[in-house]
Coordinates of N, CA and C in Angstrom, one line a residue:
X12 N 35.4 7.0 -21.4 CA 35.9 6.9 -22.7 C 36.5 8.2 -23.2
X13 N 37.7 8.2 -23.5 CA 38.2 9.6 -23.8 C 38.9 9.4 -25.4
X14 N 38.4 10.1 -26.0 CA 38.6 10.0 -27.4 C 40.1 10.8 -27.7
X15 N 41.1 10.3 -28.4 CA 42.6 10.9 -28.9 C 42.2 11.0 -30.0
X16 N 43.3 11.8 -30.3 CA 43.3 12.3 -31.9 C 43.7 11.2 -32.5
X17 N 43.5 10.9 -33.8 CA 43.6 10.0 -34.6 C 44.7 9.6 -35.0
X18 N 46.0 8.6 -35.2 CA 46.9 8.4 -35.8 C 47.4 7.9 -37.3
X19 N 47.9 8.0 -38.1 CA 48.6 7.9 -39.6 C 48.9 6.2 -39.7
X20 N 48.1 5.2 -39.9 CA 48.7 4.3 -40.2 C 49.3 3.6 -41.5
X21 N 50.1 2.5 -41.8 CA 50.6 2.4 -42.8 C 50.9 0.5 -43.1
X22 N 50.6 -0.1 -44.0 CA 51.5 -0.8 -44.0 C 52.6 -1.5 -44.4
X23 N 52.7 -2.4 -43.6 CA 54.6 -2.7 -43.7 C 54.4 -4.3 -43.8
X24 N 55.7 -5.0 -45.4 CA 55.6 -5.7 -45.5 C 56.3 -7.1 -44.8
X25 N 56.3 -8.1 -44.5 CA 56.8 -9.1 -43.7 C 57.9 -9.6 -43.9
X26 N 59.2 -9.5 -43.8 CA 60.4 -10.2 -44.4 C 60.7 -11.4 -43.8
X27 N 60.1 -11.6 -42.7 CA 61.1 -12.9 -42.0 C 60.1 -12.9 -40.7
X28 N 60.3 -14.2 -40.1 CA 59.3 -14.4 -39.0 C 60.4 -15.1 -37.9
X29 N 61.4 -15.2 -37.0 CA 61.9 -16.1 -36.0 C 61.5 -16.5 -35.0
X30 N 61.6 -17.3 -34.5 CA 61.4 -18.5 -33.1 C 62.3 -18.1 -32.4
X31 N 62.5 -17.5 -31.1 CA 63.5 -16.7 -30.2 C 63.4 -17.8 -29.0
X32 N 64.2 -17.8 -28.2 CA 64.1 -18.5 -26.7 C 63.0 -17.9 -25.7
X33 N 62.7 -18.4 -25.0 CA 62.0 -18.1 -23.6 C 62.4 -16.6 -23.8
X34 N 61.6 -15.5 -22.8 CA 61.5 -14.3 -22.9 C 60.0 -14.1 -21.6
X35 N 60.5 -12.7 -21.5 CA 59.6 -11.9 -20.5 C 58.7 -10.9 -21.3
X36 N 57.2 -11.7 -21.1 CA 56.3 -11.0 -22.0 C 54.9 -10.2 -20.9
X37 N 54.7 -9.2 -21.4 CA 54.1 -8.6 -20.7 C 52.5 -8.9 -21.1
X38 N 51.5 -9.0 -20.4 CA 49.6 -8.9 -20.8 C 49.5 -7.7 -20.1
X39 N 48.9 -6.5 -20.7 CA 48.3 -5.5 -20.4 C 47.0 -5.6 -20.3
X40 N 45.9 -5.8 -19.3 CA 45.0 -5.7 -19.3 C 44.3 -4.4 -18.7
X41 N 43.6 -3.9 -19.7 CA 42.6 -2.5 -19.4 C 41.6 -2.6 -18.8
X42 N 40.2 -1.3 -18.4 CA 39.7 -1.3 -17.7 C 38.5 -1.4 -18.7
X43 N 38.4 -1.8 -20.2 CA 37.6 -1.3 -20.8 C 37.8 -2.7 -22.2
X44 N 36.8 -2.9 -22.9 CA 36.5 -4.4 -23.2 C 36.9 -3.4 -25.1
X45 N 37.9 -4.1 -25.8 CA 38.1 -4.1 -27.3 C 37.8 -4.8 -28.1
X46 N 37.2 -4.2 -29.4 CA 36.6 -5.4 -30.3 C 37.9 -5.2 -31.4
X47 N 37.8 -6.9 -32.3 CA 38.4 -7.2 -33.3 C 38.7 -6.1 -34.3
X48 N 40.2 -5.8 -34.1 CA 40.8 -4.9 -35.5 C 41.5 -3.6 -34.5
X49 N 41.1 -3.8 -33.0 CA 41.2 -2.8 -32.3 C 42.6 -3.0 -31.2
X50 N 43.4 -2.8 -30.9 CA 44.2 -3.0 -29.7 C 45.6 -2.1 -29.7
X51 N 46.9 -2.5 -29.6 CA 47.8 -1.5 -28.9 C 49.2 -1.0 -30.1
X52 N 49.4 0.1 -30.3 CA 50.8 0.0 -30.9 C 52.1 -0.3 -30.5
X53 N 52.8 -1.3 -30.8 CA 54.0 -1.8 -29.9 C 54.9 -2.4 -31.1
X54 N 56.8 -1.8 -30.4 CA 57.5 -1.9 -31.5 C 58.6 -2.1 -30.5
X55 N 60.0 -2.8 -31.1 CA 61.2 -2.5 -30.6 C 61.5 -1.0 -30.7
X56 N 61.1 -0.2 -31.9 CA 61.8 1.0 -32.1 C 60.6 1.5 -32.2
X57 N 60.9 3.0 -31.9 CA 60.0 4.0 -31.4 C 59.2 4.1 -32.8
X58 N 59.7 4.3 -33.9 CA 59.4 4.9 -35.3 C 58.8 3.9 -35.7
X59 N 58.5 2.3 -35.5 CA 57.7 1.5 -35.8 C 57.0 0.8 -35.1
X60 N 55.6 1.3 -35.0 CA 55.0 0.6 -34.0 C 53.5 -0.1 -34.9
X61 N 54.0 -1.7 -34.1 CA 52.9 -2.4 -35.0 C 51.8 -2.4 -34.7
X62 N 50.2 -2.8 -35.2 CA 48.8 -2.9 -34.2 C 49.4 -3.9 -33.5
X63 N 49.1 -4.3 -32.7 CA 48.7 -5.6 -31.9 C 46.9 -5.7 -31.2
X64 N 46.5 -6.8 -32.1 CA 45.2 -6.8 -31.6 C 45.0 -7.3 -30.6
X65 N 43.9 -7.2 -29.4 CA 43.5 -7.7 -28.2 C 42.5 -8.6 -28.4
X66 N 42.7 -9.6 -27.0 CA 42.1 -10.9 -27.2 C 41.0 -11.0 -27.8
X67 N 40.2 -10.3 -28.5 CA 38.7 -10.0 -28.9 C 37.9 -11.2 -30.0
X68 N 38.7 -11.9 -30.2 CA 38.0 -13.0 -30.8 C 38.1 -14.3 -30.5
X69 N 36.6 -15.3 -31.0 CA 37.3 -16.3 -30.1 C 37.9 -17.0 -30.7
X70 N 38.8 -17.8 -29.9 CA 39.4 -19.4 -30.8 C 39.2 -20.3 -29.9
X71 N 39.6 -21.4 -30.6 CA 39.9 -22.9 -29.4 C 40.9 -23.4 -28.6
X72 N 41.4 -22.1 -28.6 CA 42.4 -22.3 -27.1 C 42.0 -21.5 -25.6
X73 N 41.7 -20.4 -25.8 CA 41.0 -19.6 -24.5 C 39.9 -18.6 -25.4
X74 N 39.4 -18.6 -23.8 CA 38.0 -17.8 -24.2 C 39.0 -16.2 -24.4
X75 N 37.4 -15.6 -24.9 CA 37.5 -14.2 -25.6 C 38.3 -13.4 -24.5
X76 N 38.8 -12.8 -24.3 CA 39.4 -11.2 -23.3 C 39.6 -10.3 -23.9
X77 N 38.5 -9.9 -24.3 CA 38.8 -8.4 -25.0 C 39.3 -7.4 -24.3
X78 N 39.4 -7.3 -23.0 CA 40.0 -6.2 -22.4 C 42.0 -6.3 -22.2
X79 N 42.5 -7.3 -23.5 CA 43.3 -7.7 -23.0 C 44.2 -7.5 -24.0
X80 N 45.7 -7.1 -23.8 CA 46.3 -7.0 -24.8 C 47.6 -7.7 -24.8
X81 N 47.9 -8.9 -25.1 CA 49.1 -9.6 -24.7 C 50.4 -9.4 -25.6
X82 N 50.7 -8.0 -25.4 CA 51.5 -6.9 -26.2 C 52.7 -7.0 -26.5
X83 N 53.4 -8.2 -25.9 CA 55.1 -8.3 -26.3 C 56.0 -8.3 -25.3
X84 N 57.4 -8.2 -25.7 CA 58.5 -8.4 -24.4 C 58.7 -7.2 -23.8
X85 N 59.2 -7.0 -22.9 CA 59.1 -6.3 -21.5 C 60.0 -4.9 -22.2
X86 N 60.7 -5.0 -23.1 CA 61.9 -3.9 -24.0 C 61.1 -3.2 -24.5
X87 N 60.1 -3.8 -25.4 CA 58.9 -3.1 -26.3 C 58.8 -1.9 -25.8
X88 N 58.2 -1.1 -26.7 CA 57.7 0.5 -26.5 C 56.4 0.3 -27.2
X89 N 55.5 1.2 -26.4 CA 54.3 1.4 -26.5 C 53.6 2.2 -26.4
X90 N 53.0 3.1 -27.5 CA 52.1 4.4 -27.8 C 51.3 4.3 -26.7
X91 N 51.7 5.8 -25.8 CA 50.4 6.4 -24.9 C 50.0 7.4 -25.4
X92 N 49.0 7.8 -24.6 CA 48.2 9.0 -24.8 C 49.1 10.3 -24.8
X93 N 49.0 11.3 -25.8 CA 49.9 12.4 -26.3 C 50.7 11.9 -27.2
X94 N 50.6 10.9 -27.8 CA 51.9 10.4 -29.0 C 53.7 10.2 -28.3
X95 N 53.0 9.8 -27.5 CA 54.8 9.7 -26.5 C 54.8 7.8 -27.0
X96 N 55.6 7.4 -26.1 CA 55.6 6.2 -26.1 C 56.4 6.0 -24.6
X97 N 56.1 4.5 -24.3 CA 57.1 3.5 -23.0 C 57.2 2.9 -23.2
X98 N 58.3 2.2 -22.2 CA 58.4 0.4 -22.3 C 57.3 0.2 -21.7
X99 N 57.0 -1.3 -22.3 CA 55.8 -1.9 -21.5 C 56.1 -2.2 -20.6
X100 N 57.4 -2.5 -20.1 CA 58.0 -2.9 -18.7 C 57.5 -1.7 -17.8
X101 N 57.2 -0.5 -18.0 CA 57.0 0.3 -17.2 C 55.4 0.9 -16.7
X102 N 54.6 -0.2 -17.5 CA 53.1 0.3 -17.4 C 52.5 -0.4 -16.3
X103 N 52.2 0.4 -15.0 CA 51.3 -0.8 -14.7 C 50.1 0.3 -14.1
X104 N 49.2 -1.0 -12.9 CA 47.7 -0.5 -12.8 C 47.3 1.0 -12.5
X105 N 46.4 1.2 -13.2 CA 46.1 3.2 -13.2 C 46.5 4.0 -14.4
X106 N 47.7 3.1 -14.8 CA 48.5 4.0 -16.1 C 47.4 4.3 -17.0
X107 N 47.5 5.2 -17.5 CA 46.7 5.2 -19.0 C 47.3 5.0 -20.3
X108 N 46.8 4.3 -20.9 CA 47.3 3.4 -22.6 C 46.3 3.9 -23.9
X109 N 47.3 3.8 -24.5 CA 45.8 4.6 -26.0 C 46.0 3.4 -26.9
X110 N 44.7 3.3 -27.1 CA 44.1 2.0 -27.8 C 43.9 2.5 -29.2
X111 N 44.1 1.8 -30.2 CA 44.0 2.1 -31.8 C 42.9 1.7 -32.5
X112 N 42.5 1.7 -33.6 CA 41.7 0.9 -34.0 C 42.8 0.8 -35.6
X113 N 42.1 -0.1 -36.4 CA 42.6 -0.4 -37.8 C 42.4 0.6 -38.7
X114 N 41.5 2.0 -38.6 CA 41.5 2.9 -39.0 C 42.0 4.4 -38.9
X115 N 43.2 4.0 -37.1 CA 44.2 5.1 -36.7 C 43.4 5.7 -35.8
X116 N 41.8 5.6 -35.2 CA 41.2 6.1 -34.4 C 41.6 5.2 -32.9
X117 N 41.8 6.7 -32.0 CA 42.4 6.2 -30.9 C 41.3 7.0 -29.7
X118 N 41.9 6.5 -28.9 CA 41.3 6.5 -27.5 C 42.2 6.0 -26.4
X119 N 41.6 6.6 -25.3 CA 42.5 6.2 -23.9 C 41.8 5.4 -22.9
X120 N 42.5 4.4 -22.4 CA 42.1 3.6 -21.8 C 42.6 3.3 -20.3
X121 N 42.2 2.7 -18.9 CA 43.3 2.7 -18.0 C 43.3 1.3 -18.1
X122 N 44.7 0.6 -17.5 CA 44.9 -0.1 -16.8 C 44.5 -0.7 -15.4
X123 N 44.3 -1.8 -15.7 CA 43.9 -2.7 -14.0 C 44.9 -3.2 -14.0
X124 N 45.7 -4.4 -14.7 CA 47.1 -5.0 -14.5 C 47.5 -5.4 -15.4
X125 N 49.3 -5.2 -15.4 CA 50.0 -5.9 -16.1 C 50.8 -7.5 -15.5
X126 N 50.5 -8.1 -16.2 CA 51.1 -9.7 -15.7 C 52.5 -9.5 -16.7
X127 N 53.3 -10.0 -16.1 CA 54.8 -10.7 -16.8 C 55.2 -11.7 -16.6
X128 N 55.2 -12.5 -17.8 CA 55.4 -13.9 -17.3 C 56.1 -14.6 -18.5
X129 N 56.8 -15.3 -18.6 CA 57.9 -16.0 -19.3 C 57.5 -17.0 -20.0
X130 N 57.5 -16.5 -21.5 CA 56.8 -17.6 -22.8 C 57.6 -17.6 -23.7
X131 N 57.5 -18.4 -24.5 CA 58.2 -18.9 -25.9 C 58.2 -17.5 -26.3
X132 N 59.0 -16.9 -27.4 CA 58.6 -15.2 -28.4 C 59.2 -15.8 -29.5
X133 N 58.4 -14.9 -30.8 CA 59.5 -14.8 -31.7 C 59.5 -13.5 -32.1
X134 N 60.4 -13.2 -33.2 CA 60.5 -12.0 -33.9 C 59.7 -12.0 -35.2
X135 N 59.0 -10.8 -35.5 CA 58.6 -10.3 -37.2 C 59.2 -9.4 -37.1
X136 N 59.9 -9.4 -38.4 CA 60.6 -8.5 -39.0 C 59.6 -7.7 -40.2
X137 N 60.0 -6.6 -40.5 CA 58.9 -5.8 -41.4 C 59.7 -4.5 -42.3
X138 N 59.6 -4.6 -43.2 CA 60.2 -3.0 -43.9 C 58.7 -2.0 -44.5
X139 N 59.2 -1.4 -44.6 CA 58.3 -0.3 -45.5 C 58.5 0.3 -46.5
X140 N 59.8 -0.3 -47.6 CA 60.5 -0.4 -48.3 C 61.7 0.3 -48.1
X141 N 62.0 1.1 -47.3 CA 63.2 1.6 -46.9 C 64.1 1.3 -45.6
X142 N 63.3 1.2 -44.6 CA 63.9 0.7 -43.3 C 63.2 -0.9 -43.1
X143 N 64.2 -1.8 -42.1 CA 63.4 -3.0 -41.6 C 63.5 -2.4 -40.1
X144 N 62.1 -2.7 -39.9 CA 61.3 -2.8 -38.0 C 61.4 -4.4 -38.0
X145 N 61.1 -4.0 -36.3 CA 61.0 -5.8 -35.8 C 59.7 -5.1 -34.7
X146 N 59.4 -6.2 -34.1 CA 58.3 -6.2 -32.9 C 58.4 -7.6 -32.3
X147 N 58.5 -8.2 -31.3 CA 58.9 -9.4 -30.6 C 58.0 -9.7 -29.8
X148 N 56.7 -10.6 -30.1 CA 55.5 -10.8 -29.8 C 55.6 -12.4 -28.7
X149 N 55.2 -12.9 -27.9 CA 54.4 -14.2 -27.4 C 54.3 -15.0 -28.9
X150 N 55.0 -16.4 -28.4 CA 54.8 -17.4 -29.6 C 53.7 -18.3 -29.3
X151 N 52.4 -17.4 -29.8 CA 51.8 -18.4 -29.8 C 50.0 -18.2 -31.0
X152 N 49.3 -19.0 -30.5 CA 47.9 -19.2 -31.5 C 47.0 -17.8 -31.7
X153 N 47.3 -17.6 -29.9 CA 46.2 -16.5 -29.8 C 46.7 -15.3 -29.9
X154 N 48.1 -14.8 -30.0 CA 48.6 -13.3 -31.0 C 47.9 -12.9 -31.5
X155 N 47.7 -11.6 -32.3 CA 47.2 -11.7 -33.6 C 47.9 -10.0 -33.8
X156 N 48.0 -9.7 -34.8 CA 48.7 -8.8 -35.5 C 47.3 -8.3 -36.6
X157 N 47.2 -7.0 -36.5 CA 46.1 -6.3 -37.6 C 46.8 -6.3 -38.9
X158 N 45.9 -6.8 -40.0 CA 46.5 -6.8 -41.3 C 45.3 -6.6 -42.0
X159 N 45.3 -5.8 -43.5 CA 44.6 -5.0 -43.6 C 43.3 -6.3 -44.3
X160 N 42.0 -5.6 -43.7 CA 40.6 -6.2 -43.7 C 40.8 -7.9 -42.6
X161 N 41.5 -7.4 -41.5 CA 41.4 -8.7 -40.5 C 42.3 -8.4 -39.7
X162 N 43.0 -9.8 -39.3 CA 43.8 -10.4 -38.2 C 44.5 -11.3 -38.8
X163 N 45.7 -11.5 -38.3 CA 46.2 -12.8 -38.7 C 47.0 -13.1 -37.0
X164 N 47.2 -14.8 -37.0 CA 47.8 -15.2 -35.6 C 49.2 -14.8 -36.0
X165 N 50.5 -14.5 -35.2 CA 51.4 -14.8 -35.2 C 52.2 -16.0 -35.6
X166 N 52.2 -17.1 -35.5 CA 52.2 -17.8 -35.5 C 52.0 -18.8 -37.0
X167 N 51.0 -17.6 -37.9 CA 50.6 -18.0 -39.0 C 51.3 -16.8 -40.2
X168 N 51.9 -15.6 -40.3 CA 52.4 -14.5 -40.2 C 53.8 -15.3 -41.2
X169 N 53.9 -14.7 -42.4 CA 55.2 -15.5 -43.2 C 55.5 -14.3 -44.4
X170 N 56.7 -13.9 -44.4 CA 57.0 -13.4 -45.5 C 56.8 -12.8 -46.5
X171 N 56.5 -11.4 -46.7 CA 55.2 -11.0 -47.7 C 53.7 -10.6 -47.2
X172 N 53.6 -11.2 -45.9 CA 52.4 -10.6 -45.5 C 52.3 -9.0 -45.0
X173 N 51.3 -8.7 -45.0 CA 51.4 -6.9 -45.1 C 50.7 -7.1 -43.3
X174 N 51.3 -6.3 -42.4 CA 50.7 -5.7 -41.3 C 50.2 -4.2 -41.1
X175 N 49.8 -4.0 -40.1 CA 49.3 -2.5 -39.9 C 50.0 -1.8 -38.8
X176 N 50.7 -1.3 -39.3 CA 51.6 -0.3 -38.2 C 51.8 1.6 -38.4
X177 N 52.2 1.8 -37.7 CA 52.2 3.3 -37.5 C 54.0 3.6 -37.1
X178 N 54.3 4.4 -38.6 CA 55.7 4.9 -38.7 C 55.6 6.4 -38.5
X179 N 56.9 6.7 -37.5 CA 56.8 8.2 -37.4 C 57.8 8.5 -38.5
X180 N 57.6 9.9 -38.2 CA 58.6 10.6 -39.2 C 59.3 11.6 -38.3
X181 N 60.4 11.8 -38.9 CA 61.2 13.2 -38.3 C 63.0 12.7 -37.9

């Protein structure tokens, strides 16, 4: 367990939610098990990167995978360790990934594998009162996006809802 410096988070409110076509979505799975409120930053654009929580809770579609982060389309960019970022398209087993928590505390984690495999996506769109961000997630139940004091699914995510993301500056 290697502890990173902490990050600035913020949140951003929901403008719009779309249903996209089929798409290439990547599962990052780590070497190291995440609990609820905790998982990856990932954004279309470098300067907005949303939580995305890991499978860590259960529901009635699949069991729990907390080691798992089913992070978005293969374009996405995704906060590593040193405050850089990649595409997710470019992560795979061995990499090391920095894991977040809902209060900007981070840590590093390795990779065992990334799967890519072709699912429904849609878009959330998000402003922070000045700019609109997007992030292009898996359409489906077990998504879930950090919003402040929980989770919410994707899927359930409408207009007005506040997420937890991390905006750079400069």
């Amino acid at each position: 367990l290697t502890v990173s410096e902490p990050v600035q988070l913020s949140e951003v409110e929901v403008v719009s939610v779309k249903p996209l076509e089929m798409g290439d979505r990547v599962c990052v799975d780590t070497c190291s098990n995440m609990v609820p409120g905790e998982g990856m930053l990932v954004g279309s654009y470098s300067n907005c990167l949303f939580l995305i929580q890991s499978e860590s809770e259960e529901n009635g579609y699949v069991a729990a995978r907390p080691f798992r982060v089913n992070a978005g389309a293969v374009h996405e960019y995704c906060m590593v360790p040193g405050g850089g970022t990649r595409y997710l398209s470019e992560i795979s087993a061995g990499d090391r990934m920095l894991v977040c928590d809902r209060e900007g505390n981070t840590r590093t984690v390795s990779v065992g594998r990334c799967k890519v495999e072709v699912r429904p996506m849609l878009m959330v769109e998000a402003t922070d009162g000045k700019r609109t961000y997007n992030v292009i997630l898996q359409n489906a139940e077990t998504i879930k996006v950090v919003v402040p004091g929980g989770s919410k699914s994707v899927t359930r995510v409408e207009p007005g809802d506040k997420i937890v993301a991390y905006l750079s500056t400069g």
